[in-house]
């Protein structure tokens, strides 16, 4: 129950569209270039870390508060993840353009479509990830994932020509405009593979969907391994600013909260007979948590073979 075959996981990823009930968003509501936060469907939260400014775009609750992070160095931008909705991705691009600096690259953290679907709008920007993640994106496209999501969010909110990132990203260190980035690759946690990024000189750790800030989490591939990865990150203790894949930027203490949540989820799942039981118990255990819609995925994990 804690792990899935690659085929069944892709089926779940393709079915992700069923969880995006976007009744609060007007389909096709395009944004003008150089939009400011007041005109966006989401919102921007800024964190300043020395000579680096971090601009986190947080999508509306109906889109699970999914994030894109714009890392602003003195002269360039690095963006992490590209949103699900075309409207939200336009917001991210427009806001980035309003900063008046070139985008060095767009990095995809993992294969889930709420993080890569908007990549088509960054046509002149290198779009990079690992080869494994790139292959999974291609598989989702080939298996009809984009068309399935269009039935939920509308044709105008899915990419007319989905963009598959280059699989050129590997573990190691790279520099952008004199700022050091460290990429680590972890496997079999919330998704089959995740890119974790550190800005070691600035105390910043970008974990994306290894962490949901004050929100319910996707059931994942292997929650026990996910917990071990989080424990290792917590033990390293080389950061004070944490950027998650859903919700607000936060601090190191949120890792402990995520570990506790996953531990409780395992305990509940071990006693439950259905995904609906797990969802109800987690809602009761965490009454203030957001993105409750993601709990619907538990049913598919109980039914997966």
PDB file of C-alpha atoms in Angstrom:
ATOM      1  CA  UNK A   1       0.000   0.000   0.000  1.00  0.00           C
ATOM      2  CA  UNK A   2       2.977   2.280   0.545  1.00  0.00           C
ATOM      3  CA  UNK A   3       4.446   1.625  -2.888  1.00  0.00           C
ATOM      4  CA  UNK A   4       3.133   1.299  -6.410  1.00  0.00           C
ATOM      5  CA  UNK A   5       4.389  -0.189  -9.629  1.00  0.00           C
ATOM      6  CA  UNK A   6       5.570   2.347 -12.186  1.00  0.00           C
ATOM      7  CA  UNK A   7       2.566   1.600 -14.390  1.00  0.00           C
ATOM      8  CA  UNK A   8       0.012   2.016 -11.618  1.00  0.00           C
ATOM      9  CA  UNK A   9       1.691   5.184 -10.394  1.00  0.00           C
ATOM     10  CA  UNK A  10       1.432   6.708 -13.851  1.00  0.00           C
ATOM     11  CA  UNK A  11      -2.235   5.793 -13.871  1.00  0.00           C
ATOM     12  CA  UNK A  12      -2.680   7.669 -10.608  1.00  0.00           C
ATOM     13  CA  UNK A  13      -0.710  10.644 -11.943  1.00  0.00           C
ATOM     14  CA  UNK A  14      -2.854  10.735 -15.049  1.00  0.00           C
ATOM     15  CA  UNK A  15      -5.971  10.594 -12.885  1.00  0.00           C
ATOM     16  CA  UNK A  16      -4.755  13.601 -10.931  1.00  0.00           C
ATOM     17  CA  UNK A  17      -7.086  15.795 -12.921  1.00  0.00           C
ATOM     18  CA  UNK A  18     -10.074  14.486 -11.010  1.00  0.00           C
ATOM     19  CA  UNK A  19      -8.919  16.276  -7.878  1.00  0.00           C
ATOM     20  CA  UNK A  20      -8.726  19.728  -9.423  1.00  0.00           C
ATOM     21  CA  UNK A  21     -12.205  21.189  -8.929  1.00  0.00           C
ATOM     22  CA  UNK A  22     -11.612  24.655 -10.282  1.00  0.00           C
ATOM     23  CA  UNK A  23     -15.023  26.206  -9.904  1.00  0.00           C
ATOM     24  CA  UNK A  24     -13.545  29.374  -8.423  1.00  0.00           C
ATOM     25  CA  UNK A  25     -11.418  30.097 -11.495  1.00  0.00           C
ATOM     26  CA  UNK A  26     -12.770  31.446 -14.775  1.00  0.00           C
ATOM     27  CA  UNK A  27     -11.382  29.326 -17.609  1.00  0.00           C
ATOM     28  CA  UNK A  28      -9.274  31.184 -20.120  1.00  0.00           C
ATOM     29  CA  UNK A  29      -8.810  34.290 -17.967  1.00  0.00           C
ATOM     30  CA  UNK A  30      -5.474  35.285 -19.520  1.00  0.00           C
ATOM     31  CA  UNK A  31      -3.171  37.686 -17.703  1.00  0.00           C
ATOM     32  CA  UNK A  32      -1.348  40.615 -19.232  1.00  0.00           C
ATOM     33  CA  UNK A  33       2.425  40.651 -19.326  1.00  0.00           C
ATOM     34  CA  UNK A  34       4.127  42.341 -16.402  1.00  0.00           C
ATOM     35  CA  UNK A  35       1.127  41.645 -14.187  1.00  0.00           C
ATOM     36  CA  UNK A  36       1.425  42.663 -10.567  1.00  0.00           C
ATOM     37  CA  UNK A  37       0.274  40.479  -7.639  1.00  0.00           C
ATOM     38  CA  UNK A  38      -3.076  42.259  -7.340  1.00  0.00           C
ATOM     39  CA  UNK A  39      -4.149  41.003 -10.786  1.00  0.00           C
ATOM     40  CA  UNK A  40      -3.116  37.381 -10.256  1.00  0.00           C
ATOM     41  CA  UNK A  41      -5.261  34.362  -9.484  1.00  0.00           C
ATOM     42  CA  UNK A  42      -2.556  33.347  -7.000  1.00  0.00           C
ATOM     43  CA  UNK A  43      -0.293  35.423  -4.799  1.00  0.00           C
ATOM     44  CA  UNK A  44       3.380  36.239  -4.354  1.00  0.00           C
ATOM     45  CA  UNK A  45       5.311  35.876  -1.099  1.00  0.00           C
ATOM     46  CA  UNK A  46       8.803  37.375  -1.028  1.00  0.00           C
ATOM     47  CA  UNK A  47      11.756  36.332   1.125  1.00  0.00           C
ATOM     48  CA  UNK A  48      15.051  38.213   1.028  1.00  0.00           C
ATOM     49  CA  UNK A  49      18.244  36.268   1.685  1.00  0.00           C
ATOM     50  CA  UNK A  50      21.260  38.529   1.329  1.00  0.00           C
ATOM     51  CA  UNK A  51      21.871  39.217  -2.347  1.00  0.00           C
ATOM     52  CA  UNK A  52      19.129  36.747  -3.348  1.00  0.00           C
ATOM     53  CA  UNK A  53      15.406  37.521  -3.406  1.00  0.00           C
ATOM     54  CA  UNK A  54      12.962  34.625  -3.465  1.00  0.00           C
ATOM     55  CA  UNK A  55       9.546  35.269  -4.989  1.00  0.00           C
ATOM     56  CA  UNK A  56       7.168  32.364  -4.320  1.00  0.00           C
ATOM     57  CA  UNK A  57       4.005  32.201  -6.417  1.00  0.00           C
ATOM     58  CA  UNK A  58       1.257  30.268  -4.603  1.00  0.00           C
ATOM     59  CA  UNK A  59      -1.691  29.115  -6.704  1.00  0.00           C
ATOM     60  CA  UNK A  60      -5.279  29.349  -5.375  1.00  0.00           C
ATOM     61  CA  UNK A  61      -6.587  26.684  -2.973  1.00  0.00           C
ATOM     62  CA  UNK A  62      -8.594  25.138  -5.826  1.00  0.00           C
ATOM     63  CA  UNK A  63      -5.242  24.341  -7.443  1.00  0.00           C
ATOM     64  CA  UNK A  64      -3.848  22.905  -4.200  1.00  0.00           C
ATOM     65  CA  UNK A  65      -1.680  25.960  -3.382  1.00  0.00           C
ATOM     66  CA  UNK A  66       0.986  24.609  -5.751  1.00  0.00           C
ATOM     67  CA  UNK A  67       4.109  26.784  -5.843  1.00  0.00           C
ATOM     68  CA  UNK A  68       6.621  28.166  -8.300  1.00  0.00           C
ATOM     69  CA  UNK A  69       9.738  29.769  -6.858  1.00  0.00           C
ATOM     70  CA  UNK A  70      11.543  32.582  -8.667  1.00  0.00           C
ATOM     71  CA  UNK A  71      15.090  32.816  -7.345  1.00  0.00           C
ATOM     72  CA  UNK A  72      16.321  36.322  -8.148  1.00  0.00           C
ATOM     73  CA  UNK A  73      20.087  36.777  -8.165  1.00  0.00           C
ATOM     74  CA  UNK A  74      21.656  40.216  -8.776  1.00  0.00           C
ATOM     75  CA  UNK A  75      21.358  39.829 -12.561  1.00  0.00           C
ATOM     76  CA  UNK A  76      19.361  36.701 -13.410  1.00  0.00           C
ATOM     77  CA  UNK A  77      16.423  34.490 -12.444  1.00  0.00           C
ATOM     78  CA  UNK A  78      16.084  30.765 -11.801  1.00  0.00           C
ATOM     79  CA  UNK A  79      12.537  29.373 -11.623  1.00  0.00           C
ATOM     80  CA  UNK A  80      11.552  26.114  -9.931  1.00  0.00           C
ATOM     81  CA  UNK A  81       8.378  24.470 -11.283  1.00  0.00           C
ATOM     82  CA  UNK A  82       5.806  25.768 -13.741  1.00  0.00           C
ATOM     83  CA  UNK A  83       2.273  25.276 -12.344  1.00  0.00           C
ATOM     84  CA  UNK A  84      -0.706  23.228 -13.545  1.00  0.00           C
ATOM     85  CA  UNK A  85      -2.965  25.885 -15.058  1.00  0.00           C
ATOM     86  CA  UNK A  86      -1.955  27.923 -18.066  1.00  0.00           C
ATOM     87  CA  UNK A  87      -3.426  30.996 -16.332  1.00  0.00           C
ATOM     88  CA  UNK A  88      -1.215  30.452 -13.280  1.00  0.00           C
ATOM     89  CA  UNK A  89       1.851  29.794 -15.436  1.00  0.00           C
ATOM     90  CA  UNK A  90       1.192  33.053 -17.299  1.00  0.00           C
ATOM     91  CA  UNK A  91       1.109  34.785 -13.930  1.00  0.00           C
ATOM     92  CA  UNK A  92       4.493  33.336 -13.012  1.00  0.00           C
ATOM     93  CA  UNK A  93       6.024  34.273 -16.343  1.00  0.00           C
ATOM     94  CA  UNK A  94       4.557  37.778 -16.285  1.00  0.00           C
ATOM     95  CA  UNK A  95       5.766  38.398 -12.760  1.00  0.00           C
ATOM     96  CA  UNK A  96       9.232  37.110 -13.654  1.00  0.00           C
ATOM     97  CA  UNK A  97       9.329  39.413 -16.680  1.00  0.00           C
ATOM     98  CA  UNK A  98       8.327  42.341 -14.478  1.00  0.00           C
ATOM     99  CA  UNK A  99      11.564  41.868 -12.517  1.00  0.00           C
ATOM    100  CA  UNK A 100      13.491  42.934 -15.607  1.00  0.00           C
ATOM    101  CA  UNK A 101      16.097  40.157 -15.539  1.00  0.00           C
ATOM    102  CA  UNK A 102      16.669  37.222 -17.919  1.00  0.00           C
ATOM    103  CA  UNK A 103      15.526  33.757 -16.860  1.00  0.00           C
ATOM    104  CA  UNK A 104      18.577  31.505 -16.783  1.00  0.00           C
ATOM    105  CA  UNK A 105      16.624  28.258 -16.526  1.00  0.00           C
ATOM    106  CA  UNK A 106      13.372  26.615 -15.399  1.00  0.00           C
ATOM    107  CA  UNK A 107      13.922  23.537 -13.201  1.00  0.00           C
ATOM    108  CA  UNK A 108      11.311  20.798 -12.751  1.00  0.00           C
ATOM    109  CA  UNK A 109      11.411  19.168  -9.314  1.00  0.00           C
ATOM    110  CA  UNK A 110       9.401  16.012 -10.070  1.00  0.00           C
ATOM    111  CA  UNK A 111       6.984  14.414 -12.513  1.00  0.00           C
ATOM    112  CA  UNK A 112       3.559  15.450 -11.204  1.00  0.00           C
ATOM    113  CA  UNK A 113       1.651  17.532 -13.780  1.00  0.00           C
ATOM    114  CA  UNK A 114       0.757  20.378 -11.412  1.00  0.00           C
ATOM    115  CA  UNK A 115       4.457  21.263 -11.517  1.00  0.00           C
ATOM    116  CA  UNK A 116       5.273  20.986 -15.235  1.00  0.00           C
ATOM    117  CA  UNK A 117       2.149  21.664 -17.300  1.00  0.00           C
ATOM    118  CA  UNK A 118       2.910  25.385 -17.657  1.00  0.00           C
ATOM    119  CA  UNK A 119       6.408  24.776 -18.993  1.00  0.00           C
ATOM    120  CA  UNK A 120       5.238  25.334 -22.563  1.00  0.00           C
ATOM    121  CA  UNK A 121       4.871  29.067 -21.879  1.00  0.00           C
ATOM    122  CA  UNK A 122       8.593  29.435 -21.106  1.00  0.00           C
ATOM    123  CA  UNK A 123       9.451  28.739 -24.728  1.00  0.00           C
ATOM    124  CA  UNK A 124      12.781  30.571 -24.835  1.00  0.00           C
ATOM    125  CA  UNK A 125      13.985  29.342 -21.450  1.00  0.00           C
ATOM    126  CA  UNK A 126      15.972  26.111 -20.890  1.00  0.00           C
ATOM    127  CA  UNK A 127      13.622  23.678 -19.117  1.00  0.00           C
ATOM    128  CA  UNK A 128      15.611  21.039 -17.250  1.00  0.00           C
ATOM    129  CA  UNK A 129      15.180  18.079 -14.919  1.00  0.00           C
ATOM    130  CA  UNK A 130      16.603  14.584 -14.526  1.00  0.00           C
ATOM    131  CA  UNK A 131      16.266  12.035 -17.310  1.00  0.00           C
ATOM    132  CA  UNK A 132      14.017   9.850 -15.158  1.00  0.00           C
ATOM    133  CA  UNK A 133      11.610  12.719 -14.478  1.00  0.00           C
ATOM    134  CA  UNK A 134      11.662  13.794 -18.139  1.00  0.00           C
ATOM    135  CA  UNK A 135      10.785  10.242 -19.179  1.00  0.00           C
ATOM    136  CA  UNK A 136       7.851  10.225 -16.743  1.00  0.00           C
ATOM    137  CA  UNK A 137       6.536  13.514 -18.144  1.00  0.00           C
ATOM    138  CA  UNK A 138       6.711  12.055 -21.652  1.00  0.00           C
ATOM    139  CA  UNK A 139       4.885   8.934 -20.450  1.00  0.00           C
ATOM    140  CA  UNK A 140       2.088  11.032 -18.943  1.00  0.00           C
ATOM    141  CA  UNK A 141       1.672  12.876 -22.245  1.00  0.00           C
ATOM    142  CA  UNK A 142       1.736   9.633 -24.231  1.00  0.00           C
ATOM    143  CA  UNK A 143      -0.839   8.063 -21.908  1.00  0.00           C
ATOM    144  CA  UNK A 144      -3.334  10.881 -22.470  1.00  0.00           C
ATOM    145  CA  UNK A 145      -2.824  12.763 -19.228  1.00  0.00           C
ATOM    146  CA  UNK A 146      -3.133  16.202 -20.794  1.00  0.00           C
ATOM    147  CA  UNK A 147      -6.414  15.349 -22.511  1.00  0.00           C
ATOM    148  CA  UNK A 148      -7.784  13.865 -19.283  1.00  0.00           C
ATOM    149  CA  UNK A 149      -6.966  17.029 -17.354  1.00  0.00           C
ATOM    150  CA  UNK A 150      -8.543  19.160 -20.080  1.00  0.00           C
ATOM    151  CA  UNK A 151     -11.871  17.489 -19.293  1.00  0.00           C
ATOM    152  CA  UNK A 152     -11.648  18.941 -15.785  1.00  0.00           C
ATOM    153  CA  UNK A 153      -9.932  22.322 -16.129  1.00  0.00           C
ATOM    154  CA  UNK A 154     -10.919  23.161 -19.722  1.00  0.00           C
ATOM    155  CA  UNK A 155      -8.952  23.140 -22.946  1.00  0.00           C
ATOM    156  CA  UNK A 156      -7.680  26.680 -22.390  1.00  0.00           C
ATOM    157  CA  UNK A 157      -5.955  25.655 -19.153  1.00  0.00           C
ATOM    158  CA  UNK A 158      -3.862  22.784 -20.522  1.00  0.00           C
ATOM    159  CA  UNK A 159      -0.863  23.201 -22.851  1.00  0.00           C
ATOM    160  CA  UNK A 160      -1.799  22.941 -26.537  1.00  0.00           C
ATOM    161  CA  UNK A 161       1.690  21.573 -27.154  1.00  0.00           C
ATOM    162  CA  UNK A 162       3.036  20.086 -23.906  1.00  0.00           C
ATOM    163  CA  UNK A 163       6.722  20.668 -23.346  1.00  0.00           C
ATOM    164  CA  UNK A 164       8.924  17.851 -22.085  1.00  0.00           C
ATOM    165  CA  UNK A 165      11.934  19.122 -20.130  1.00  0.00           C
ATOM    166  CA  UNK A 166      15.473  18.198 -21.057  1.00  0.00           C
ATOM    167  CA  UNK A 167      16.835  15.357 -18.951  1.00  0.00           C
ATOM    168  CA  UNK A 168      20.180  17.051 -18.443  1.00  0.00           C
ATOM    169  CA  UNK A 169      20.073  17.773 -14.711  1.00  0.00           C
ATOM    170  CA  UNK A 170      22.281  15.608 -12.503  1.00  0.00           C
ATOM    171  CA  UNK A 171      23.291  15.705  -8.871  1.00  0.00           C
ATOM    172  CA  UNK A 172      26.017  18.214  -8.148  1.00  0.00           C
ATOM    173  CA  UNK A 173      26.826  21.896  -7.867  1.00  0.00           C
ATOM    174  CA  UNK A 174      26.249  24.650 -10.393  1.00  0.00           C
ATOM    175  CA  UNK A 175      26.446  28.424 -10.296  1.00  0.00           C
ATOM    176  CA  UNK A 176      24.134  31.083 -11.646  1.00  0.00           C
ATOM    177  CA  UNK A 177      25.343  34.673 -11.513  1.00  0.00           C
ATOM    178  CA  UNK A 178      27.804  33.823  -8.759  1.00  0.00           C
ATOM    179  CA  UNK A 179      25.152  32.075  -6.598  1.00  0.00           C
ATOM    180  CA  UNK A 180      25.845  28.439  -5.745  1.00  0.00           C
ATOM    181  CA  UNK A 181      23.118  25.819  -6.199  1.00  0.00           C
ATOM    182  CA  UNK A 182      23.487  22.217  -5.029  1.00  0.00           C
ATOM    183  CA  UNK A 183      21.220  19.590  -6.608  1.00  0.00           C
ATOM    184  CA  UNK A 184      20.492  16.305  -4.830  1.00  0.00           C
ATOM    185  CA  UNK A 185      18.345  13.523  -6.287  1.00  0.00           C
ATOM    186  CA  UNK A 186      16.164  11.433  -3.970  1.00  0.00           C
ATOM    187  CA  UNK A 187      13.983   8.473  -4.921  1.00  0.00           C
ATOM    188  CA  UNK A 188      10.682   6.890  -3.906  1.00  0.00           C
ATOM    189  CA  UNK A 189       9.180   9.458  -1.595  1.00  0.00           C
ATOM    190  CA  UNK A 190       6.193  11.620  -2.594  1.00  0.00           C
ATOM    191  CA  UNK A 191       7.064  10.832  -6.231  1.00  0.00           C
ATOM    192  CA  UNK A 192       9.426   8.265  -7.780  1.00  0.00           C
ATOM    193  CA  UNK A 193      12.172  10.893  -8.059  1.00  0.00           C
ATOM    194  CA  UNK A 194      12.662  14.395  -6.642  1.00  0.00           C
ATOM    195  CA  UNK A 195      15.210  17.114  -7.223  1.00  0.00           C
ATOM    196  CA  UNK A 196      16.185  18.846  -3.972  1.00  0.00           C
ATOM    197  CA  UNK A 197      17.987  22.179  -4.352  1.00  0.00           C
ATOM    198  CA  UNK A 198      20.167  23.951  -1.798  1.00  0.00           C
ATOM    199  CA  UNK A 199      21.513  27.463  -1.821  1.00  0.00           C
ATOM    200  CA  UNK A 200      24.197  26.672   0.759  1.00  0.00           C
ATOM    201  CA  UNK A 201      25.525  30.199   1.070  1.00  0.00           C
ATOM    202  CA  UNK A 202      22.033  31.540   1.756  1.00  0.00           C
ATOM    203  CA  UNK A 203      20.570  28.872   4.059  1.00  0.00           C
ATOM    204  CA  UNK A 204      17.795  27.954   1.593  1.00  0.00           C
ATOM    205  CA  UNK A 205      16.478  24.439   0.930  1.00  0.00           C
ATOM    206  CA  UNK A 206      13.974  23.842  -1.895  1.00  0.00           C
ATOM    207  CA  UNK A 207      12.238  20.503  -1.320  1.00  0.00           C
ATOM    208  CA  UNK A 208       8.978  21.020  -3.239  1.00  0.00           C
ATOM    209  CA  UNK A 209       6.598  18.097  -2.708  1.00  0.00           C
ATOM    210  CA  UNK A 210       8.668  16.452  -0.021  1.00  0.00           C
ATOM    211  CA  UNK A 211       6.860  19.049   2.092  1.00  0.00           C
ATOM    212  CA  UNK A 212       3.313  20.446   2.153  1.00  0.00           C
ATOM    213  CA  UNK A 213       3.195  23.545   4.359  1.00  0.00           C
ATOM    214  CA  UNK A 214       0.234  23.269   6.737  1.00  0.00           C
ATOM    215  CA  UNK A 215      -1.554  21.077   4.212  1.00  0.00           C
ATOM    216  CA  UNK A 216      -2.541  17.496   3.497  1.00  0.00           C
ATOM    217  CA  UNK A 217      -0.056  15.550   1.395  1.00  0.00           C
ATOM    218  CA  UNK A 218      -0.299  13.222  -1.583  1.00  0.00           C
ATOM    219  CA  UNK A 219      -0.057   9.606  -0.311  1.00  0.00           C
ATOM    220  CA  UNK A 220       3.269   9.113  -2.069  1.00  0.00           C
ATOM    221  CA  UNK A 221       5.221   6.141  -3.345  1.00  0.00           C
ATOM    222  CA  UNK A 222       6.951   4.970  -0.132  1.00  0.00           C
ATOM    223  CA  UNK A 223       6.085   6.959   2.969  1.00  0.00           C
ATOM    224  CA  UNK A 224       8.602   5.180   5.200  1.00  0.00           C
ATOM    225  CA  UNK A 225      11.397   6.134   2.838  1.00  0.00           C
ATOM    226  CA  UNK A 226       9.944   9.638   2.541  1.00  0.00           C
ATOM    227  CA  UNK A 227      10.216   9.965   6.333  1.00  0.00           C
ATOM    228  CA  UNK A 228      13.847   8.776   6.246  1.00  0.00           C
ATOM    229  CA  UNK A 229      14.702  11.382   3.612  1.00  0.00           C
ATOM    230  CA  UNK A 230      13.113  14.126   5.699  1.00  0.00           C
ATOM    231  CA  UNK A 231      14.971  12.943   8.791  1.00  0.00           C
ATOM    232  CA  UNK A 232      18.260  13.154   6.887  1.00  0.00           C
ATOM    233  CA  UNK A 233      17.454  16.677   5.739  1.00  0.00           C
ATOM    234  CA  UNK A 234      16.524  17.689   9.270  1.00  0.00           C
ATOM    235  CA  UNK A 235      19.703  16.195  10.686  1.00  0.00           C
ATOM    236  CA  UNK A 236      21.855  18.091   8.176  1.00  0.00           C
ATOM    237  CA  UNK A 237      20.408  21.322   9.567  1.00  0.00           C
ATOM    238  CA  UNK A 238      22.174  23.475   6.991  1.00  0.00           C
ATOM    239  CA  UNK A 239      19.257  25.799   6.225  1.00  0.00           C
ATOM    240  CA  UNK A 240      16.831  28.173   7.889  1.00  0.00           C
ATOM    241  CA  UNK A 241      14.471  28.834   4.968  1.00  0.00           C
ATOM    242  CA  UNK A 242      12.437  26.004   3.485  1.00  0.00           C
ATOM    243  CA  UNK A 243      10.532  26.204   0.198  1.00  0.00           C
ATOM    244  CA  UNK A 244       7.751  23.669  -0.258  1.00  0.00           C
ATOM    245  CA  UNK A 245       5.772  22.501  -3.259  1.00  0.00           C
ATOM    246  CA  UNK A 246       2.430  23.541  -1.774  1.00  0.00           C
ATOM    247  CA  UNK A 247       1.930  26.518   0.497  1.00  0.00           C
ATOM    248  CA  UNK A 248       4.002  29.203   2.143  1.00  0.00           C
ATOM    249  CA  UNK A 249       7.771  29.379   2.507  1.00  0.00           C
ATOM    250  CA  UNK A 250       8.566  28.157   5.992  1.00  0.00           C
ATOM    251  CA  UNK A 251      11.307  27.243   8.466  1.00  0.00           C
ATOM    252  CA  UNK A 252      13.186  24.072   9.377  1.00  0.00           C
ATOM    253  CA  UNK A 253      10.654  23.088  12.036  1.00  0.00           C
ATOM    254  CA  UNK A 254       8.088  22.279   9.364  1.00  0.00           C
ATOM    255  CA  UNK A 255      10.046  19.131   8.507  1.00  0.00           C
ATOM    256  CA  UNK A 256       9.187  17.723  11.939  1.00  0.00           C
ATOM    257  CA  UNK A 257       5.525  18.513  11.299  1.00  0.00           C
ATOM    258  CA  UNK A 258       5.649  16.677   7.956  1.00  0.00           C
ATOM    259  CA  UNK A 259       7.289  13.638   9.551  1.00  0.00           C
ATOM    260  CA  UNK A 260       4.588  13.546  12.210  1.00  0.00           C
ATOM    261  CA  UNK A 261       1.883  13.832   9.558  1.00  0.00           C
ATOM    262  CA  UNK A 262       3.302  10.973   7.481  1.00  0.00           C
ATOM    263  CA  UNK A 263       3.756   8.819  10.559  1.00  0.00           C
ATOM    264  CA  UNK A 264       0.128   9.398  11.541  1.00  0.00           C
ATOM    265  CA  UNK A 265      -0.997   8.716   7.965  1.00  0.00           C
ATOM    266  CA  UNK A 266       0.794   5.355   8.054  1.00  0.00           C
ATOM    267  CA  UNK A 267      -0.860   4.451  11.351  1.00  0.00           C
ATOM    268  CA  UNK A 268      -4.296   5.365  10.020  1.00  0.00           C
ATOM    269  CA  UNK A 269      -3.782   3.560   6.705  1.00  0.00           C
ATOM    270  CA  UNK A 270      -2.665   0.384   8.479  1.00  0.00           C
ATOM    271  CA  UNK A 271      -6.022   0.191  10.269  1.00  0.00           C
ATOM    272  CA  UNK A 272      -8.268   1.439   7.459  1.00  0.00           C
ATOM    273  CA  UNK A 273     -10.149  -0.575   4.862  1.00  0.00           C
ATOM    274  CA  UNK A 274     -10.767   2.235   2.379  1.00  0.00           C
ATOM    275  CA  UNK A 275      -9.261   5.479   1.236  1.00  0.00           C
ATOM    276  CA  UNK A 276     -12.341   7.297   2.448  1.00  0.00           C
ATOM    277  CA  UNK A 277     -11.583   6.131   5.984  1.00  0.00           C
ATOM    278  CA  UNK A 278      -8.047   7.471   5.735  1.00  0.00           C
ATOM    279  CA  UNK A 279      -9.258  10.812   4.382  1.00  0.00           C
ATOM    280  CA  UNK A 280     -11.849  11.185   7.144  1.00  0.00           C
ATOM    281  CA  UNK A 281      -9.350  10.316   9.876  1.00  0.00           C
ATOM    282  CA  UNK A 282      -6.690  12.697   8.556  1.00  0.00           C
ATOM    283  CA  UNK A 283      -9.246  15.496   8.274  1.00  0.00           C
ATOM    284  CA  UNK A 284     -10.210  14.939  11.903  1.00  0.00           C
ATOM    285  CA  UNK A 285      -6.592  14.694  13.043  1.00  0.00           C
ATOM    286  CA  UNK A 286      -5.529  17.871  11.208  1.00  0.00           C
ATOM    287  CA  UNK A 287      -8.588  20.162  11.197  1.00  0.00           C
ATOM    288  CA  UNK A 288      -6.658  23.278  10.200  1.00  0.00           C
ATOM    289  CA  UNK A 289      -4.858  21.740   7.247  1.00  0.00           C
ATOM    290  CA  UNK A 290      -5.472  23.019   3.728  1.00  0.00           C
ATOM    291  CA  UNK A 291      -5.791  21.309   0.323  1.00  0.00           C
ATOM    292  CA  UNK A 292      -8.231  18.702   1.648  1.00  0.00           C
ATOM    293  CA  UNK A 293      -9.043  17.739  -1.943  1.00  0.00           C
ATOM    294  CA  UNK A 294      -5.770  15.875  -2.227  1.00  0.00           C
ATOM    295  CA  UNK A 295      -7.065  13.307   0.253  1.00  0.00           C
ATOM    296  CA  UNK A 296      -9.202  11.834  -2.536  1.00  0.00           C
ATOM    297  CA  UNK A 297      -6.059  10.128  -3.855  1.00  0.00           C
ATOM    298  CA  UNK A 298      -6.122   7.680  -0.950  1.00  0.00           C
ATOM    299  CA  UNK A 299      -8.974   5.793  -2.591  1.00  0.00           C
ATOM    300  CA  UNK A 300      -6.938   5.202  -5.724  1.00  0.00           C
ATOM    301  CA  UNK A 301      -3.966   3.972  -3.713  1.00  0.00           C
ATOM    302  CA  UNK A 302      -6.121   1.455  -1.852  1.00  0.00           C
ATOM    303  CA  UNK A 303      -7.485   0.210  -5.172  1.00  0.00           C
ATOM    304  CA  UNK A 304      -4.104   0.098  -6.964  1.00  0.00           C
ATOM    305  CA  UNK A 305      -2.582  -3.289  -7.629  1.00  0.00           C
TER     306      UNK A 305
END
